[in-house]
PDB file of C-alpha atoms in Angstrom:
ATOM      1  CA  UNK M 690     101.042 115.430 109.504  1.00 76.00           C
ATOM      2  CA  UNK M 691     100.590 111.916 110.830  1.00 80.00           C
ATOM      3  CA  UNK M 692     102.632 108.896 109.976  1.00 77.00           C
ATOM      4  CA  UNK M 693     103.619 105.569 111.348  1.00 78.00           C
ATOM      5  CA  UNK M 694     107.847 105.513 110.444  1.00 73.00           C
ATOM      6  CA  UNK M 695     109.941 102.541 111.351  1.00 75.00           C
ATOM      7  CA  UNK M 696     113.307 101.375 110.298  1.00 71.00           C
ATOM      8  CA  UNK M 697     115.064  97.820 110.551  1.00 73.00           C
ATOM      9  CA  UNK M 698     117.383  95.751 108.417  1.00 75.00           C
ATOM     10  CA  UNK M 699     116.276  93.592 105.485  1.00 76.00           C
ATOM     11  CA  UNK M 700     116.819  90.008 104.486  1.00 78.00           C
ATOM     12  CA  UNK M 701     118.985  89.019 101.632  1.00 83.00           C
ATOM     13  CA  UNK M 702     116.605  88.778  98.683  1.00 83.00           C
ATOM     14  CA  UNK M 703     116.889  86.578  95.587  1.00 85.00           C
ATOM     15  CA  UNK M 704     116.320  89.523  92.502  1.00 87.00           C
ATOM     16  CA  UNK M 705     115.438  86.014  90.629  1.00 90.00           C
ATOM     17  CA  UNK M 706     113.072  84.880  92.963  1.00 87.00           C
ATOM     18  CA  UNK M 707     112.124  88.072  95.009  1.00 84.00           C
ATOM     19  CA  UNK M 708     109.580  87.107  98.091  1.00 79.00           C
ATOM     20  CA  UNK M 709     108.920  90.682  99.688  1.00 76.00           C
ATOM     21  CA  UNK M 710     106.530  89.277 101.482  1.00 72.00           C
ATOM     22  CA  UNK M 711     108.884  87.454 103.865  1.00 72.00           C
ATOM     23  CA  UNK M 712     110.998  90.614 104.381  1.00 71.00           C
ATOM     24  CA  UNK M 713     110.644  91.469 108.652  1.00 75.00           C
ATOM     25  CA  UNK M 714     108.083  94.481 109.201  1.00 76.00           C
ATOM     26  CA  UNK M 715     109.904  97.173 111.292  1.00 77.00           C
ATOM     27  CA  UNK M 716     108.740  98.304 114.469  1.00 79.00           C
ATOM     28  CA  UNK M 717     106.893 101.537 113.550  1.00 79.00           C
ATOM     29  CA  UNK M 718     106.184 104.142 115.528  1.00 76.00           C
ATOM     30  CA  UNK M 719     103.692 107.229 115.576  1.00 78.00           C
ATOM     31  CA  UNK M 720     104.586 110.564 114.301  1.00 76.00           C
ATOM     32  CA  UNK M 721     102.729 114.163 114.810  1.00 82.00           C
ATOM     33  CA  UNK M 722     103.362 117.300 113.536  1.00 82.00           C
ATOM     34  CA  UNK M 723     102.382 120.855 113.757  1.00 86.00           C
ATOM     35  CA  UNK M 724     104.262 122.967 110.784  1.00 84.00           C
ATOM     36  CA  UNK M 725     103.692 126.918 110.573  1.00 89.00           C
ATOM     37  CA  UNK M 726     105.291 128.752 108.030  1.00 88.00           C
ATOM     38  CA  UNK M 727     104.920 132.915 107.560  1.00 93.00           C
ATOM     39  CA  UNK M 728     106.172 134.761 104.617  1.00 93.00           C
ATOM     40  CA  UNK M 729     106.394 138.406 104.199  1.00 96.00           C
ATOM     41  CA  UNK M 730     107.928 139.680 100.904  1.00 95.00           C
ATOM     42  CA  UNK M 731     108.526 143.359  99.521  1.00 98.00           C
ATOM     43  CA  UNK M 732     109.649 143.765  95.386  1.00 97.00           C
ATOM     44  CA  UNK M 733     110.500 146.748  93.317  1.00 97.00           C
ATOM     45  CA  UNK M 734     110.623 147.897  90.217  1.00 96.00           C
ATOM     46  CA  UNK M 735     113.542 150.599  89.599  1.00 96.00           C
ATOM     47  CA  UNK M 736     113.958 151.328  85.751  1.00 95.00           C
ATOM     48  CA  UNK M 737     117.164 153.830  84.712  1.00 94.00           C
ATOM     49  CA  UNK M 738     116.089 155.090  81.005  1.00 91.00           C
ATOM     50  CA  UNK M 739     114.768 152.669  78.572  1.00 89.00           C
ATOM     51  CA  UNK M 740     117.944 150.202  79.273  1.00 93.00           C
ATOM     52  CA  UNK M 741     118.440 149.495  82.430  1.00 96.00           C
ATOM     53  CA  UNK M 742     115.994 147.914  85.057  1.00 97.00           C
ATOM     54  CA  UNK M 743     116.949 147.056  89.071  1.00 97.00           C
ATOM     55  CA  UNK M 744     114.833 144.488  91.184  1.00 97.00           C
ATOM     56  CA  UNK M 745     115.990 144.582  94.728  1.00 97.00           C
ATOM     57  CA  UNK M 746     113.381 142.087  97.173  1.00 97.00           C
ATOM     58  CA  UNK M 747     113.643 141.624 100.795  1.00 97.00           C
ATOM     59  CA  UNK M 748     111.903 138.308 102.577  1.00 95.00           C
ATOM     60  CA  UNK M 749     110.923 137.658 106.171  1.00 95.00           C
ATOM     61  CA  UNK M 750     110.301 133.781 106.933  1.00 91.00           C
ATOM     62  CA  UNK M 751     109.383 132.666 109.833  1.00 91.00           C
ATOM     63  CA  UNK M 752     108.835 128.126 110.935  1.00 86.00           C
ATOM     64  CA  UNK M 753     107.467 126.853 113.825  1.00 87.00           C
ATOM     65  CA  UNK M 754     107.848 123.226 114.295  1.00 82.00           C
ATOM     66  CA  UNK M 755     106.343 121.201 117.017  1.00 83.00           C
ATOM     67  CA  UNK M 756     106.752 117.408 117.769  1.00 78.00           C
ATOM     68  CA  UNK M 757     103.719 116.397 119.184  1.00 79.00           C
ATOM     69  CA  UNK M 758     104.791 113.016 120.809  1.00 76.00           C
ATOM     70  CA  UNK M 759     108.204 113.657 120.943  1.00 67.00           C
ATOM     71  CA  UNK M 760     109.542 112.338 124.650  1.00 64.00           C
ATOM     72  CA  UNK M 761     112.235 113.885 125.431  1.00 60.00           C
ATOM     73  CA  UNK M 762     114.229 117.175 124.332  1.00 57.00           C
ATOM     74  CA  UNK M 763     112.362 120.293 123.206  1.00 64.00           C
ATOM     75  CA  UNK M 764     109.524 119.453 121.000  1.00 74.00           C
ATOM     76  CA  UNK M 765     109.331 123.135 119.211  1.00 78.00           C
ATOM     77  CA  UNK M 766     112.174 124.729 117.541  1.00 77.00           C
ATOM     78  CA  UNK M 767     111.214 128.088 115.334  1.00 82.00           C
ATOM     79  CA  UNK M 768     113.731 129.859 112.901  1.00 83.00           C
ATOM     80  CA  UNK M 769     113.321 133.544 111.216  1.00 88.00           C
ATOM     81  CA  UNK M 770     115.444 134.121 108.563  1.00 88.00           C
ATOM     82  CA  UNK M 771     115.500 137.803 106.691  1.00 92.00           C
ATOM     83  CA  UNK M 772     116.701 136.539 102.685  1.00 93.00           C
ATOM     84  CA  UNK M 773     117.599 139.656 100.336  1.00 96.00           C
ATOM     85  CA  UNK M 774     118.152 139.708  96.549  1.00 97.00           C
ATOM     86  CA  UNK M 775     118.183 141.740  93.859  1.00 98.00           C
ATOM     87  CA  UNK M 776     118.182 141.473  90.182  1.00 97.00           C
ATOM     88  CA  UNK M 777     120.203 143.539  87.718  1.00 97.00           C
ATOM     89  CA  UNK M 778     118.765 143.681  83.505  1.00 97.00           C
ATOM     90  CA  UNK M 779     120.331 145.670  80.671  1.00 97.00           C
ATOM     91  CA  UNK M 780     118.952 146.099  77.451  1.00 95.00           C
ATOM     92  CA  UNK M 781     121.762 146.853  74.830  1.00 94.00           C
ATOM     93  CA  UNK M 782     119.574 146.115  72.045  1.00 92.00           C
ATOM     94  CA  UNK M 783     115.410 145.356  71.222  1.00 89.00           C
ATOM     95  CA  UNK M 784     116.987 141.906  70.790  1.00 92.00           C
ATOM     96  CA  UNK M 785     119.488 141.776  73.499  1.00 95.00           C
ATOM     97  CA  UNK M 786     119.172 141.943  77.164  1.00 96.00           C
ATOM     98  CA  UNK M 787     121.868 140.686  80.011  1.00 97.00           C
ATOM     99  CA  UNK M 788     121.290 140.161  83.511  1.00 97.00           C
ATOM    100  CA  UNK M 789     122.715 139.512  86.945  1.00 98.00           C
ATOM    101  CA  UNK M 790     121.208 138.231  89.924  1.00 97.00           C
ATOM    102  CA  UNK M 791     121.847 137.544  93.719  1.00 97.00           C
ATOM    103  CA  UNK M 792     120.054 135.489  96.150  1.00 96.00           C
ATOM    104  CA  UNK M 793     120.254 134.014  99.787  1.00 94.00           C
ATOM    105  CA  UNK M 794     117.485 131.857 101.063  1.00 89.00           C
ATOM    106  CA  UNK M 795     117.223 128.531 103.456  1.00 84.00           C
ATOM    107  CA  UNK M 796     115.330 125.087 103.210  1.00 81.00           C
ATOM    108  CA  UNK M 797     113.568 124.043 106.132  1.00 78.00           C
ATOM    109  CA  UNK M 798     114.328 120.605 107.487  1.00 75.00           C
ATOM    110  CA  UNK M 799     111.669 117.982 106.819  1.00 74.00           C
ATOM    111  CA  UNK M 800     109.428 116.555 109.952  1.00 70.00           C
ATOM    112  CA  UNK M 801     110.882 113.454 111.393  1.00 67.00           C
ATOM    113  CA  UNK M 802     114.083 113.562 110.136  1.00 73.00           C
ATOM    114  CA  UNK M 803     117.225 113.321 113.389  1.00 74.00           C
ATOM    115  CA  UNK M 804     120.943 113.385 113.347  1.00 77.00           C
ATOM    116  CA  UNK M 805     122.707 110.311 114.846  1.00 76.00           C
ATOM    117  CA  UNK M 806     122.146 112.079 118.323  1.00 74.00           C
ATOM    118  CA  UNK M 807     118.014 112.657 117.977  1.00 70.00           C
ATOM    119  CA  UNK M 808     118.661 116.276 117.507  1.00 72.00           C
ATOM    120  CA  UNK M 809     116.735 117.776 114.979  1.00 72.00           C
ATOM    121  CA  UNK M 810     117.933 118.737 111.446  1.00 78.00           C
ATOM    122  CA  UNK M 811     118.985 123.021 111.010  1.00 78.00           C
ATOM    123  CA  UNK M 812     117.921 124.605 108.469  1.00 81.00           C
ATOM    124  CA  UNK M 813     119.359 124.531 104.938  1.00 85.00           C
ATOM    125  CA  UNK M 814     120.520 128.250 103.985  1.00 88.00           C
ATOM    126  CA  UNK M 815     122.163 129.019 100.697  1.00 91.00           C
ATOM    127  CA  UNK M 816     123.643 131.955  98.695  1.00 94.00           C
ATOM    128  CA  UNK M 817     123.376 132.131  94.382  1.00 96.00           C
ATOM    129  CA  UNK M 818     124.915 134.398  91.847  1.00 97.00           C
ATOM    130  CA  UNK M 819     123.687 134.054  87.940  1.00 97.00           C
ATOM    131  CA  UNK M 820     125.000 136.017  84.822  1.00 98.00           C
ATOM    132  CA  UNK M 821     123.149 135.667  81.730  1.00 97.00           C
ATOM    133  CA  UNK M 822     122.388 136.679  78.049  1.00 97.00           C
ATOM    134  CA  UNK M 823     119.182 136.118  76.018  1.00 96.00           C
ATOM    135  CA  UNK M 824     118.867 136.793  72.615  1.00 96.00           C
ATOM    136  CA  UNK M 825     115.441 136.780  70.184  1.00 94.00           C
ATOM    137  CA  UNK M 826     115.633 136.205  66.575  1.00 91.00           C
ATOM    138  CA  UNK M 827     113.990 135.927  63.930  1.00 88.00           C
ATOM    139  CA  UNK M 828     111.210 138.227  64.854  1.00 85.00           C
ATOM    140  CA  UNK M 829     110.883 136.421  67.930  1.00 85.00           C
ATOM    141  CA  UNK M 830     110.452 132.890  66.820  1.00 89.00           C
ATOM    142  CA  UNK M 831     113.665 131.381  68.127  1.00 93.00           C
ATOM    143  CA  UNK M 832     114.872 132.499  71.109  1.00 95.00           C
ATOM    144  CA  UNK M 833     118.434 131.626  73.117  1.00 96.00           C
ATOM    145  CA  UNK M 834     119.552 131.923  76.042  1.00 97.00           C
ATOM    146  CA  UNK M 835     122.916 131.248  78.180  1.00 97.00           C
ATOM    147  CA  UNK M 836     123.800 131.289  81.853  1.00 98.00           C
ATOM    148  CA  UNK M 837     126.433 130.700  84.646  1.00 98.00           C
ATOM    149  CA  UNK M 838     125.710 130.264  88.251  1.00 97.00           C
ATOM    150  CA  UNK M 839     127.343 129.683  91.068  1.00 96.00           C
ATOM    151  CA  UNK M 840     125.963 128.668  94.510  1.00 94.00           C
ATOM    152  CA  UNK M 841     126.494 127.906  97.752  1.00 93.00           C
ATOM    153  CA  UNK M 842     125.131 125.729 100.320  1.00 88.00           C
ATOM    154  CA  UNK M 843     125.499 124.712 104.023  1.00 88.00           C
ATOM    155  CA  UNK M 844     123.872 122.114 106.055  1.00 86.00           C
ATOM    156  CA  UNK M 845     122.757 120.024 103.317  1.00 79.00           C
ATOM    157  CA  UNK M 846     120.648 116.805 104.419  1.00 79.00           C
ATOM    158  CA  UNK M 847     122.259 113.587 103.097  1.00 78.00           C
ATOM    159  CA  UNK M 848     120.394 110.113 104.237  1.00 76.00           C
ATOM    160  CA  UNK M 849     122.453 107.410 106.526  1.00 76.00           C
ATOM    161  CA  UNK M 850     121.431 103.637 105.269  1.00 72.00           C
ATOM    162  CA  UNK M 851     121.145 103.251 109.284  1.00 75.00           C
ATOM    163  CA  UNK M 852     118.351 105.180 109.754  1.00 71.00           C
ATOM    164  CA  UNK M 853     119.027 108.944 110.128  1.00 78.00           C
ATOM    165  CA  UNK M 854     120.671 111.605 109.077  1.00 82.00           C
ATOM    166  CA  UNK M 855     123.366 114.007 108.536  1.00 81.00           C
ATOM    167  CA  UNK M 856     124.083 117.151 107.453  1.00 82.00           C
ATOM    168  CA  UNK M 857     127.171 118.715 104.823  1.00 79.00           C
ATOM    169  CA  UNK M 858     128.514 121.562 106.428  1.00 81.00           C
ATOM    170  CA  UNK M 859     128.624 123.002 103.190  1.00 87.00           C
ATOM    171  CA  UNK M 860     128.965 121.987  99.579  1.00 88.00           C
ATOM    172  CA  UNK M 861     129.496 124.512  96.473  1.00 92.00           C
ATOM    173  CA  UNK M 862     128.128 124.280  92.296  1.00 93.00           C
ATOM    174  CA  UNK M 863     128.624 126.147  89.413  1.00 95.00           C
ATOM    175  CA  UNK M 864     128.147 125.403  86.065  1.00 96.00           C
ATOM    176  CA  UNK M 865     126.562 126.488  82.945  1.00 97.00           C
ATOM    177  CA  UNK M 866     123.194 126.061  81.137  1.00 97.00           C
ATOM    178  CA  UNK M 867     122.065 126.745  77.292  1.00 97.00           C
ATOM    179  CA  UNK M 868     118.451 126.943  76.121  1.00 97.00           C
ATOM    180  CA  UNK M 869     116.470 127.425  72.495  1.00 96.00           C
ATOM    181  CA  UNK M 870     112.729 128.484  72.279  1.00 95.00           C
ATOM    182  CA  UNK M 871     111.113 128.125  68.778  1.00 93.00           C
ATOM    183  CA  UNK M 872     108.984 127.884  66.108  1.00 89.00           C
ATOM    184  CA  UNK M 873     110.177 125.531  63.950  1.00 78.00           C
ATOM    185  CA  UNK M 874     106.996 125.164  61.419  1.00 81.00           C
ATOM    186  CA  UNK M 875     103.609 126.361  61.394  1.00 82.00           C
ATOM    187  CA  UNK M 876     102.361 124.877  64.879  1.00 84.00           C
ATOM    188  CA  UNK M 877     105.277 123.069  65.842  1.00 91.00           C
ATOM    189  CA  UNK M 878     106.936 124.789  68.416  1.00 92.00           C
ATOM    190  CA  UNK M 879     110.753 123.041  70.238  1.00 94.00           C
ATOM    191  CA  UNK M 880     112.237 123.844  73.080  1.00 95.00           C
ATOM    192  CA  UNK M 881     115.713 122.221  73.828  1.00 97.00           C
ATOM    193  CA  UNK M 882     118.450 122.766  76.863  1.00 97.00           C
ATOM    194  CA  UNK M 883     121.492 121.559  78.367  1.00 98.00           C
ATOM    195  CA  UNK M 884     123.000 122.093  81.497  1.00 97.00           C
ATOM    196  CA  UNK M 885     126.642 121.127  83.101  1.00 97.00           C
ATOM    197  CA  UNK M 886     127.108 121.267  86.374  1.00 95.00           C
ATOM    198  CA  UNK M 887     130.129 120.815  89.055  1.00 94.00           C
ATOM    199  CA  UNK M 888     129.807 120.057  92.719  1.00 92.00           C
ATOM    200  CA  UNK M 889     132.123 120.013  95.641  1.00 91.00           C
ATOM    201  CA  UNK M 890     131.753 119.414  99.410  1.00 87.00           C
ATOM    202  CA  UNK M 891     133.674 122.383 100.588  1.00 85.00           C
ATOM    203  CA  UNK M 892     133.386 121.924 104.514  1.00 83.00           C
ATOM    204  CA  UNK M 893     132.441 118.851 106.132  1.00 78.00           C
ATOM    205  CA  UNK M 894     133.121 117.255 109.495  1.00 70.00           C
ATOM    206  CA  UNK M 895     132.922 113.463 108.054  1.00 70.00           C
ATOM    207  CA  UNK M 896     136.203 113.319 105.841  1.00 71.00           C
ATOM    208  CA  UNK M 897     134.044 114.172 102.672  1.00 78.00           C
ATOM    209  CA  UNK M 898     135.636 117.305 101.790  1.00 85.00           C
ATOM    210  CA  UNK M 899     136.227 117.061  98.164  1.00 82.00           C
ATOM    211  CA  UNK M 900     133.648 114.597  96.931  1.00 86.00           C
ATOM    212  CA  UNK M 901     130.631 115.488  94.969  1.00 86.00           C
ATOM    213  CA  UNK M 902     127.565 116.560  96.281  1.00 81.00           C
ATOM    214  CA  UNK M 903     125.136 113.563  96.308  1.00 78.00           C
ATOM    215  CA  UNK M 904     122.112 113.840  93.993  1.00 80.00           C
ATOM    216  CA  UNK M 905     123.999 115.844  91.336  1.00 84.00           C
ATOM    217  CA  UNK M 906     123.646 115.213  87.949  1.00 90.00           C
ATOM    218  CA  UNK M 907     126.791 116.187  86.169  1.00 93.00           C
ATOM    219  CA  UNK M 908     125.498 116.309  82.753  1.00 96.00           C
ATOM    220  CA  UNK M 909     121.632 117.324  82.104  1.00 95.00           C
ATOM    221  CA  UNK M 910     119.920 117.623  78.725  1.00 97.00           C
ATOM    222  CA  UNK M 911     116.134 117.663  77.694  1.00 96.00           C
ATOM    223  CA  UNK M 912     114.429 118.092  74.170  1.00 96.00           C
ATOM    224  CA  UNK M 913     110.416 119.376  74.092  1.00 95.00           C
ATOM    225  CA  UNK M 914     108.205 119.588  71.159  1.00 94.00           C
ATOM    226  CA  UNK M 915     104.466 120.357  70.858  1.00 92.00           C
ATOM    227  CA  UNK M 916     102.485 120.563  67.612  1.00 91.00           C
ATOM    228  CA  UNK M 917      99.221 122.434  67.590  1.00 88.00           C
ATOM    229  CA  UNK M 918      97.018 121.241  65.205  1.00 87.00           C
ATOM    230  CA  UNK M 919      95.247 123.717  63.175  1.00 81.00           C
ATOM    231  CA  UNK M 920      91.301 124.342  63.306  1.00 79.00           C
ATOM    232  CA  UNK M 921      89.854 123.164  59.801  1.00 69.00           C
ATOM    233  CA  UNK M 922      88.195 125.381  57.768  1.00 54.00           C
ATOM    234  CA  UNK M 923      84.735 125.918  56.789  1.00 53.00           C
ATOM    235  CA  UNK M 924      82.716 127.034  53.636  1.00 51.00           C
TER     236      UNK M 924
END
């Protein structure tokens, strides 16, 4: 990836009378990475009778980053990370099933972006547990389904206006989200969801323990409908 990046402070700007074109252009400078990623993944199946299925899952990732005009420091930095999970379903019921899941993983840090001291950005790890219950009714035409989660994150990336960044030591969320699949009418098919969600900074170095995570929507709802129209018929 190439890119020219530069930072400075704005003018004050009339939102009346907005001239951008006055605004002072930055001092950019060149940017040149080299990004490798390698993922190796193993999944399986384990099913207990007719009711009970187990997914464990094992992941080896491996990033190589190198700054390619960086001047001073160590241009390369490289992170494996070994990420397990594994999945838990019951099936009461034709119509029923439950589940549990856990998960650990990590974000890599985006190219170009420093701490206050030009060191570069670790990597964003995280840990999630989710509980749910679906249910189909109706011979299948209407479906719904309910979770809870619960996660856990650490060195979460947050933007400084003065140019770079910093990172949460870690921040937790859990909340709960609803969903309905259906067929309403011949073709018309709705699909409807909400979602509620709580965030805290758990561990931070910055006096923001306590605060919200940034970025988090609190309350999250969305309505879909398609209609398919039918094929006409022919004599």
């Amino acid at each position: 990836a190439d890119t020219l990046i530069g930072v400075g402070a704005a003018q004050p700007l009339d939102i009346f009378n907005p001239e951008h074109l006055r605004q002072p252009q930055p001092e950019a400078g060149p940017t040149r990475y080299d990004v490798f990623r390698l993922g190796l993944y193993a999944v399986d199946q384990i099913r207990f009778g007719d009711r009970v299925i187990v997914v464990p899952a094992l992941r080896w990732s491996r990033l190589e980053i190198e700054n390619r005009v960086a001047s001073s420091g160590d241009p390369r930095s490289a992170e494996t990370v070994v990420s397990p999970s594994l999945g838990l379903l019951t099936l009461p019921r034709p119509w029923l099933s439950l589940y549990g899941t856990y998960a650990q993983g990590f974000e890599p840090p985006t190219p170009g972006q420093y701490l206050e001291d030009g060191r570069a950005l670790e990597p964003a790890t995280n840990r999630a547990f989710e509980a749910g219950v679906k249910v189909d009714l109706f011979d299948q035409r209407l479906g719904l389904s309910g979770a809870a989660f619960h996660i856990s994150r650490t060195n979460v990336p947050e933007a400084d206006p003065r140019g770079f960044f910093r990172q949460i030591g870690e921040a937790a969320s859990h909340g709960l989200e609803l969903e309905a699949v259906g067929s309403v009418w011949r073709g018309l098919g709705v699909r409807g969801g909400y979602a509620w969600t709580s965030t805290e900074i758990t561990r931070d170095t910055t006096g923001s323990i306590g605060r919200d995570l940034p970025n988090a929507p609190r309350h999250k709802a969305e309505l879909w409908a398609r209609y398919r129209v039918p094929r006409g018929s022919s004599r």
